[in-house]
């Protein structure tokens, strides 16, 4: 399984970690220089001053009376999680993190979230929002690189698409995908191991429902992921089509390959996208929508096209977004999302609906 290369300390394709640059020391030095030069106050009230502060999402949701809620909307069920800010974007939106202990999996890990500015717009107070569960590649623990900062551009791509009217303002939910830094769990409940499949398919969506205005049906639920995270995202849509409707799977693998399976063929088959697609085709539905993304500078296009040819029929709808000069990394995949995948998935999923403007 390939690993995404996201930065200087990210996993390489050989599984080793790159040496870390001394970036924290540079930031600290910058702070000292600002203080020494009389700019300490500006620094403390600037970009970095509120990182780690508590964050509250959905301040306007209490304004909607229960009888006014549309039947397709699920209001937050609670209990509310405690969030800490990790980043701010130029439009004022913010990324925050919380630690979740899954009620069904028993696993404890961090989950990052981002909501678009429309979420706190009073016109949307009675509306649900589509949820995109974003899974990273590589280690996927203890951090999810989609959530630790806006540098890869995922949040900005959603902002721009919503502003231009080409895609929805999604809620992004970004959990860890592995239980430690040593193993890949294939986004699955491998016998004898932490239940990472249950964590992603049950606990993370339940967490989103507890904290945000979402949709009652699968029309508002989708995955995206890259590399090993793409496998998990891809697999979950095929395994639970009654819960999730679509996926953007980038630089993805097509069969489970964790050594932790130890040859347990029955359990592997239950988490094999090819087997799951066969089963769904035989059952005749429900329909799922799969968007593969492959860069021209990475391998895997032949495997995606083979899967599409063999399983892209009946209820399994497939699409390929080819990213010119794209590599096996998050920035390339976000570019592919901008070039077509976000617009595609927005046509498949339900959109939030604002109240009519009062004249």
CSV table of C-alpha atoms in Angstrom, one decimal:
chain,number,residue,atom,x,y,z
A,1,UNK,CA,0.0,0.0,0.0
A,2,UNK,CA,1.4,3.4,-0.9
A,3,UNK,CA,1.7,6.2,1.6
A,4,UNK,CA,0.9,9.8,0.9
A,5,UNK,CA,3.9,12.2,1.1
A,6,UNK,CA,2.5,15.3,2.8
A,7,UNK,CA,5.5,16.9,4.4
A,8,UNK,CA,9.0,16.6,5.7
A,9,UNK,CA,8.0,14.4,8.6
A,10,UNK,CA,5.5,12.3,6.7
A,11,UNK,CA,5.9,8.6,5.9
A,12,UNK,CA,7.9,7.8,2.8
A,13,UNK,CA,6.9,5.0,0.5
A,14,UNK,CA,9.3,2.7,2.4
A,15,UNK,CA,7.6,3.4,5.7
A,16,UNK,CA,10.4,5.4,7.2
A,17,UNK,CA,9.8,8.9,8.5
A,18,UNK,CA,11.5,11.9,7.0
A,19,UNK,CA,13.7,14.0,9.4
A,20,UNK,CA,11.8,16.9,10.9
A,21,UNK,CA,12.8,20.4,10.0
A,22,UNK,CA,13.5,22.8,12.8
A,23,UNK,CA,10.3,24.8,12.0
A,24,UNK,CA,9.1,25.1,15.6
A,25,UNK,CA,12.3,26.8,16.6
A,26,UNK,CA,11.9,29.3,13.7
A,27,UNK,CA,8.4,30.2,14.9
A,28,UNK,CA,9.6,30.6,18.4
A,29,UNK,CA,12.4,32.8,17.2
A,30,UNK,CA,9.9,34.9,15.3
A,31,UNK,CA,7.9,35.4,18.5
A,32,UNK,CA,11.1,36.5,20.3
A,33,UNK,CA,12.0,39.0,17.6
A,34,UNK,CA,8.5,40.5,17.6
A,35,UNK,CA,8.6,40.9,21.4
A,36,UNK,CA,12.1,42.4,21.3
A,37,UNK,CA,11.0,44.8,18.5
A,38,UNK,CA,7.9,46.0,20.4
A,39,UNK,CA,5.6,43.8,18.4
A,40,UNK,CA,4.7,41.4,21.2
A,41,UNK,CA,1.2,42.7,21.6
A,42,UNK,CA,0.5,42.4,17.9
A,43,UNK,CA,1.7,38.9,17.9
A,44,UNK,CA,-0.3,37.8,20.9
A,45,UNK,CA,-3.5,39.2,19.3
A,46,UNK,CA,-2.7,37.9,15.8
A,47,UNK,CA,-2.9,34.7,13.9
A,48,UNK,CA,-1.5,32.3,16.5
A,49,UNK,CA,-2.9,33.8,19.7
A,50,UNK,CA,-6.2,31.9,19.9
A,51,UNK,CA,-4.9,28.4,18.8
A,52,UNK,CA,-6.0,26.0,21.5
A,53,UNK,CA,-8.9,28.1,22.6
A,54,UNK,CA,-12.4,26.5,23.1
A,55,UNK,CA,-14.6,26.5,20.0
A,56,UNK,CA,-18.4,26.4,19.8
A,57,UNK,CA,-20.1,25.5,16.6
A,58,UNK,CA,-23.7,26.0,15.6
A,59,UNK,CA,-24.5,29.1,17.8
A,60,UNK,CA,-27.7,29.8,15.8
A,61,UNK,CA,-29.2,26.3,15.8
A,62,UNK,CA,-31.3,27.0,19.0
A,63,UNK,CA,-33.2,29.6,17.1
A,64,UNK,CA,-35.1,27.0,15.1
A,65,UNK,CA,-38.2,25.7,16.9
A,66,UNK,CA,-38.7,21.9,16.7
A,67,UNK,CA,-42.0,22.2,14.8
A,68,UNK,CA,-40.2,24.3,12.1
A,69,UNK,CA,-37.6,21.7,11.3
A,70,UNK,CA,-37.9,20.0,8.0
A,71,UNK,CA,-38.4,16.2,8.1
A,72,UNK,CA,-35.1,15.5,6.3
A,73,UNK,CA,-33.1,17.5,8.8
A,74,UNK,CA,-31.5,15.9,11.9
A,75,UNK,CA,-30.8,18.5,14.6
A,76,UNK,CA,-27.8,17.8,16.9
A,77,UNK,CA,-28.7,14.9,19.2
A,78,UNK,CA,-26.0,15.7,21.8
A,79,UNK,CA,-24.1,15.4,24.0
A,80,UNK,CA,-21.9,18.2,22.6
A,81,UNK,CA,-18.2,17.6,22.4
A,82,UNK,CA,-15.6,20.0,23.6
A,83,UNK,CA,-13.5,21.4,20.8
A,84,UNK,CA,-10.2,23.2,20.7
A,85,UNK,CA,-9.2,25.5,17.8
A,86,UNK,CA,-6.3,24.4,15.7
A,87,UNK,CA,-6.5,26.8,12.7
A,88,UNK,CA,-8.3,29.8,11.3
A,89,UNK,CA,-9.0,30.4,7.7
A,90,UNK,CA,-9.1,33.8,6.0
A,91,UNK,CA,-12.9,33.8,5.9
A,92,UNK,CA,-13.1,33.4,9.7
A,93,UNK,CA,-14.0,29.7,9.7
A,94,UNK,CA,-12.0,27.5,11.9
A,95,UNK,CA,-10.7,23.9,12.3
A,96,UNK,CA,-11.0,22.4,15.7
A,97,UNK,CA,-10.2,19.1,17.3
A,98,UNK,CA,-11.7,16.9,20.0
A,99,UNK,CA,-10.9,13.5,21.5
A,100,UNK,CA,-13.6,10.9,20.9
A,101,UNK,CA,-14.1,7.6,22.7
A,102,UNK,CA,-16.3,5.5,20.4
A,103,UNK,CA,-19.3,4.0,22.1
A,104,UNK,CA,-19.4,1.1,19.7
A,105,UNK,CA,-15.7,0.5,18.9
A,106,UNK,CA,-14.3,1.4,22.3
A,107,UNK,CA,-11.4,3.1,20.5
A,108,UNK,CA,-10.2,6.6,21.6
A,109,UNK,CA,-8.8,9.0,19.0
A,110,UNK,CA,-8.8,12.5,17.8
A,111,UNK,CA,-11.3,14.0,15.3
A,112,UNK,CA,-10.9,17.3,13.6
A,113,UNK,CA,-13.9,19.2,12.2
A,114,UNK,CA,-14.5,22.2,10.0
A,115,UNK,CA,-17.8,23.8,9.2
A,116,UNK,CA,-18.5,26.4,6.4
A,117,UNK,CA,-19.5,29.9,7.2
A,118,UNK,CA,-23.0,29.1,5.9
A,119,UNK,CA,-23.5,26.8,8.9
A,120,UNK,CA,-23.8,29.8,11.2
A,121,UNK,CA,-25.8,31.9,8.8
A,122,UNK,CA,-29.3,32.5,10.3
A,123,UNK,CA,-30.8,31.7,6.9
A,124,UNK,CA,-29.6,28.1,7.3
A,125,UNK,CA,-30.7,27.7,10.9
A,126,UNK,CA,-33.3,25.1,10.0
A,127,UNK,CA,-31.2,23.3,7.4
A,128,UNK,CA,-29.1,20.2,7.5
A,129,UNK,CA,-25.6,20.1,5.9
A,130,UNK,CA,-24.0,17.3,4.0
A,131,UNK,CA,-21.1,15.6,5.8
A,132,UNK,CA,-17.9,14.6,4.1
A,133,UNK,CA,-15.7,12.3,6.2
A,134,UNK,CA,-12.2,12.9,5.1
A,135,UNK,CA,-9.6,10.1,5.7
A,136,UNK,CA,-5.8,10.5,5.3
A,137,UNK,CA,-3.2,8.1,3.9
A,138,UNK,CA,0.0,7.1,5.5
A,139,UNK,CA,0.1,6.6,9.2
A,140,UNK,CA,-3.3,8.2,9.8
A,141,UNK,CA,-2.4,8.4,13.5
A,142,UNK,CA,-2.1,10.3,15.8
A,143,UNK,CA,-3.1,13.0,13.3
A,144,UNK,CA,-5.2,13.4,10.2
A,145,UNK,CA,-3.4,15.7,7.8
A,146,UNK,CA,-6.7,16.9,6.3
A,147,UNK,CA,-7.5,18.4,9.7
A,148,UNK,CA,-4.3,19.6,11.3
A,149,UNK,CA,-4.2,22.7,9.1
A,150,UNK,CA,-5.5,24.3,6.0
A,151,UNK,CA,-2.2,23.9,4.1
A,152,UNK,CA,-3.4,21.2,1.7
A,153,UNK,CA,-6.3,23.4,0.6
A,154,UNK,CA,-9.3,21.1,1.2
A,155,UNK,CA,-11.2,23.6,3.3
A,156,UNK,CA,-10.5,26.4,0.9
A,157,UNK,CA,-11.6,24.3,-2.1
A,158,UNK,CA,-15.0,23.8,-0.3
A,159,UNK,CA,-15.2,27.5,0.4
A,160,UNK,CA,-14.5,28.4,-3.2
A,161,UNK,CA,-16.9,25.9,-4.6
A,162,UNK,CA,-19.7,27.0,-2.4
A,163,UNK,CA,-19.1,30.7,-3.2
A,164,UNK,CA,-19.0,30.0,-6.9
A,165,UNK,CA,-22.1,27.8,-6.7
A,166,UNK,CA,-20.4,24.7,-8.2
A,167,UNK,CA,-20.4,22.6,-5.0
A,168,UNK,CA,-22.0,22.3,-1.6
A,169,UNK,CA,-20.8,23.8,1.6
A,170,UNK,CA,-19.9,20.5,3.3
A,171,UNK,CA,-19.1,19.9,6.9
A,172,UNK,CA,-15.7,18.2,7.0
A,173,UNK,CA,-15.2,15.5,9.7
A,174,UNK,CA,-11.6,14.3,9.8
A,175,UNK,CA,-10.8,11.3,12.2
A,176,UNK,CA,-7.6,9.3,12.7
A,177,UNK,CA,-7.8,6.1,10.7
A,178,UNK,CA,-5.3,3.9,12.5
A,179,UNK,CA,-4.9,2.8,16.2
A,180,UNK,CA,-1.2,3.3,16.4
A,181,UNK,CA,1.8,4.4,14.4
A,182,UNK,CA,3.1,0.9,13.7
A,183,UNK,CA,0.3,-0.8,11.8
A,184,UNK,CA,-2.2,-0.2,9.0
A,185,UNK,CA,-5.7,-1.5,10.0
A,186,UNK,CA,-7.3,-1.2,6.5
A,187,UNK,CA,-10.1,0.8,8.1
A,188,UNK,CA,-11.5,-2.5,9.3
A,189,UNK,CA,-12.4,-4.5,12.3
A,190,UNK,CA,-9.5,-7.0,12.0
A,191,UNK,CA,-10.1,-9.9,14.5
A,192,UNK,CA,-8.1,-9.3,17.7
A,193,UNK,CA,-7.3,-5.7,16.8
A,194,UNK,CA,-8.9,-2.3,17.6
A,195,UNK,CA,-12.2,-1.9,15.8
A,196,UNK,CA,-11.2,0.8,13.3
A,197,UNK,CA,-14.0,-0.1,10.9
A,198,UNK,CA,-16.6,0.4,13.6
A,199,UNK,CA,-14.9,3.6,14.6
A,200,UNK,CA,-15.2,5.1,11.1
A,201,UNK,CA,-18.6,3.7,10.1
A,202,UNK,CA,-20.5,4.1,13.3
A,203,UNK,CA,-18.8,6.2,16.0
A,204,UNK,CA,-17.6,9.0,13.8
A,205,UNK,CA,-21.0,9.5,12.0
A,206,UNK,CA,-22.7,9.3,15.4
A,207,UNK,CA,-20.3,12.0,16.7
A,208,UNK,CA,-21.2,14.2,13.7
A,209,UNK,CA,-25.0,13.7,14.4
A,210,UNK,CA,-24.5,14.6,18.0
A,211,UNK,CA,-22.8,17.9,17.3
A,212,UNK,CA,-24.1,19.2,13.9
A,213,UNK,CA,-27.2,19.7,11.9
A,214,UNK,CA,-27.1,16.9,9.4
A,215,UNK,CA,-29.5,14.9,7.2
A,216,UNK,CA,-31.5,11.9,8.2
A,217,UNK,CA,-30.9,10.0,5.0
A,218,UNK,CA,-27.7,8.7,3.3
A,219,UNK,CA,-28.2,11.5,0.8
A,220,UNK,CA,-26.2,13.7,3.1
A,221,UNK,CA,-23.4,11.4,3.9
A,222,UNK,CA,-20.2,10.6,2.0
A,223,UNK,CA,-16.5,9.8,2.4
A,224,UNK,CA,-13.4,11.0,0.8
A,225,UNK,CA,-9.8,9.7,1.3
A,226,UNK,CA,-6.4,9.3,-0.2
A,227,UNK,CA,-4.2,6.3,-0.4
A,228,UNK,CA,-4.9,3.9,2.5
A,229,UNK,CA,-7.6,6.4,3.6
A,230,UNK,CA,-9.1,6.2,0.1
A,231,UNK,CA,-9.3,2.4,0.6
A,232,UNK,CA,-11.2,2.9,3.8
A,233,UNK,CA,-13.5,5.5,2.3
A,234,UNK,CA,-14.1,3.4,-0.8
A,235,UNK,CA,-14.7,0.3,1.2
A,236,UNK,CA,-17.2,1.8,3.7
A,237,UNK,CA,-19.5,3.2,1.0
A,238,UNK,CA,-19.7,-0.3,-0.6
A,239,UNK,CA,-20.1,-2.1,2.7
A,240,UNK,CA,-22.7,0.3,4.1
A,241,UNK,CA,-24.6,1.6,1.1
A,242,UNK,CA,-27.7,2.2,3.3
A,243,UNK,CA,-25.7,4.8,5.3
A,244,UNK,CA,-23.3,6.4,2.8
A,245,UNK,CA,-24.1,7.4,-0.8
A,246,UNK,CA,-20.8,8.5,-2.4
A,247,UNK,CA,-17.1,8.6,-2.1
A,248,UNK,CA,-14.1,10.5,-3.6
A,249,UNK,CA,-11.3,7.9,-3.5
A,250,UNK,CA,-7.8,9.2,-4.5
A,251,UNK,CA,-4.7,7.1,-5.2
A,252,UNK,CA,-6.6,4.2,-3.8
A,253,UNK,CA,-5.8,0.5,-3.2
A,254,UNK,CA,-8.4,-2.1,-4.1
A,255,UNK,CA,-7.9,-5.0,-1.8
A,256,UNK,CA,-7.1,-5.3,2.0
A,257,UNK,CA,-3.4,-5.9,2.5
A,258,UNK,CA,-2.7,-5.3,6.2
A,259,UNK,CA,-0.4,-8.1,7.6
A,260,UNK,CA,-2.7,-8.0,10.7
A,261,UNK,CA,-5.2,-10.1,8.8
A,262,UNK,CA,-2.9,-13.1,9.1
A,263,UNK,CA,-4.6,-14.9,6.3
A,264,UNK,CA,-8.1,-14.6,7.7
A,265,UNK,CA,-9.7,-14.9,4.3
A,266,UNK,CA,-13.3,-14.7,5.5
A,267,UNK,CA,-12.7,-11.4,7.4
A,268,UNK,CA,-10.7,-10.0,4.5
A,269,UNK,CA,-13.4,-10.8,2.0
A,270,UNK,CA,-15.9,-8.9,4.2
A,271,UNK,CA,-13.8,-5.8,3.7
A,272,UNK,CA,-12.7,-6.3,0.1
A,273,UNK,CA,-14.2,-3.7,-2.2
A,274,UNK,CA,-14.3,-6.1,-5.1
A,275,UNK,CA,-16.3,-8.7,-3.1
A,276,UNK,CA,-18.5,-5.9,-1.7
A,277,UNK,CA,-19.2,-4.6,-5.2
A,278,UNK,CA,-20.2,-8.0,-6.4
A,279,UNK,CA,-22.6,-8.4,-3.5
A,280,UNK,CA,-24.2,-5.0,-4.1
A,281,UNK,CA,-24.6,-5.7,-7.8
A,282,UNK,CA,-26.3,-9.0,-7.0
A,283,UNK,CA,-28.6,-7.3,-4.5
A,284,UNK,CA,-29.6,-4.7,-7.0
A,285,UNK,CA,-28.8,-1.7,-4.8
A,286,UNK,CA,-29.0,0.7,-3.2
A,287,UNK,CA,-27.1,2.9,-5.7
A,288,UNK,CA,-23.6,4.1,-4.7
A,289,UNK,CA,-21.4,6.7,-6.5
A,290,UNK,CA,-17.7,6.2,-6.7
A,291,UNK,CA,-15.3,8.9,-8.0
A,292,UNK,CA,-11.7,7.7,-8.4
A,293,UNK,CA,-8.9,10.3,-8.6
A,294,UNK,CA,-5.6,9.3,-10.1
A,295,UNK,CA,-2.7,11.6,-11.0
A,296,UNK,CA,-0.8,11.1,-14.2
A,297,UNK,CA,2.5,10.9,-12.2
A,298,UNK,CA,1.4,8.0,-10.0
A,299,UNK,CA,0.5,4.4,-10.6
A,300,UNK,CA,-2.9,2.9,-10.2
A,301,UNK,CA,-4.9,4.2,-13.2
A,302,UNK,CA,-5.0,0.7,-14.7
A,303,UNK,CA,-6.4,-0.8,-11.5
A,304,UNK,CA,-9.1,1.9,-11.3
A,305,UNK,CA,-10.1,1.4,-14.9
A,306,UNK,CA,-10.2,-2.4,-14.4
A,307,UNK,CA,-12.4,-2.0,-11.4
A,308,UNK,CA,-14.7,0.4,-13.3
A,309,UNK,CA,-15.0,-2.0,-16.2
A,310,UNK,CA,-15.7,-5.0,-14.0
A,311,UNK,CA,-17.9,-3.6,-11.3
A,312,UNK,CA,-19.1,-0.2,-12.6
A,313,UNK,CA,-22.6,-1.4,-13.5
A,314,UNK,CA,-26.1,-1.7,-12.0
A,315,UNK,CA,-26.1,0.1,-8.7
A,316,UNK,CA,-22.3,0.8,-8.7
A,317,UNK,CA,-21.8,4.1,-10.5
A,318,UNK,CA,-18.1,5.0,-11.2
A,319,UNK,CA,-16.2,8.0,-12.5
A,320,UNK,CA,-12.5,8.7,-13.0
A,321,UNK,CA,-11.0,12.1,-12.4
A,322,UNK,CA,-7.5,12.2,-14.1
A,323,UNK,CA,-5.3,14.8,-12.6
A,324,UNK,CA,-2.7,16.1,-15.1
A,325,UNK,CA,0.8,16.0,-13.6
A,326,UNK,CA,-0.8,14.9,-10.4
A,327,UNK,CA,1.3,13.0,-7.9
A,328,UNK,CA,0.4,10.7,-4.9
A,329,UNK,CA,-0.2,13.5,-2.4
A,330,UNK,CA,-3.0,15.6,-0.9
A,331,UNK,CA,-2.4,18.8,-2.9
A,332,UNK,CA,-2.8,17.0,-6.2
A,333,UNK,CA,-6.0,15.3,-4.9
A,334,UNK,CA,-7.5,18.7,-3.8
A,335,UNK,CA,-6.7,20.0,-7.3
A,336,UNK,CA,-8.7,17.1,-8.7
A,337,UNK,CA,-11.5,17.9,-6.4
A,338,UNK,CA,-11.5,21.5,-7.6
A,339,UNK,CA,-11.3,20.4,-11.3
A,340,UNK,CA,-14.5,18.3,-11.1
A,341,UNK,CA,-14.9,15.9,-8.2
A,342,UNK,CA,-16.4,18.3,-5.7
A,343,UNK,CA,-19.0,19.4,-8.3
A,344,UNK,CA,-19.7,15.8,-9.1
A,345,UNK,CA,-20.3,14.7,-5.5
A,346,UNK,CA,-22.5,17.8,-5.0
A,347,UNK,CA,-24.8,16.6,-7.7
A,348,UNK,CA,-25.2,13.3,-5.9
A,349,UNK,CA,-25.7,14.6,-2.3
A,350,UNK,CA,-28.4,16.8,-0.8
A,351,UNK,CA,-27.7,20.5,-0.5
A,352,UNK,CA,-28.4,22.7,2.5
A,353,UNK,CA,-31.4,24.9,1.9
A,354,UNK,CA,-31.6,28.5,3.1
A,355,UNK,CA,-34.7,30.2,4.2
A,356,UNK,CA,-36.1,32.6,1.5
A,357,UNK,CA,-34.9,36.2,1.9
A,358,UNK,CA,-37.5,38.4,3.5
A,359,UNK,CA,-38.3,41.5,1.4
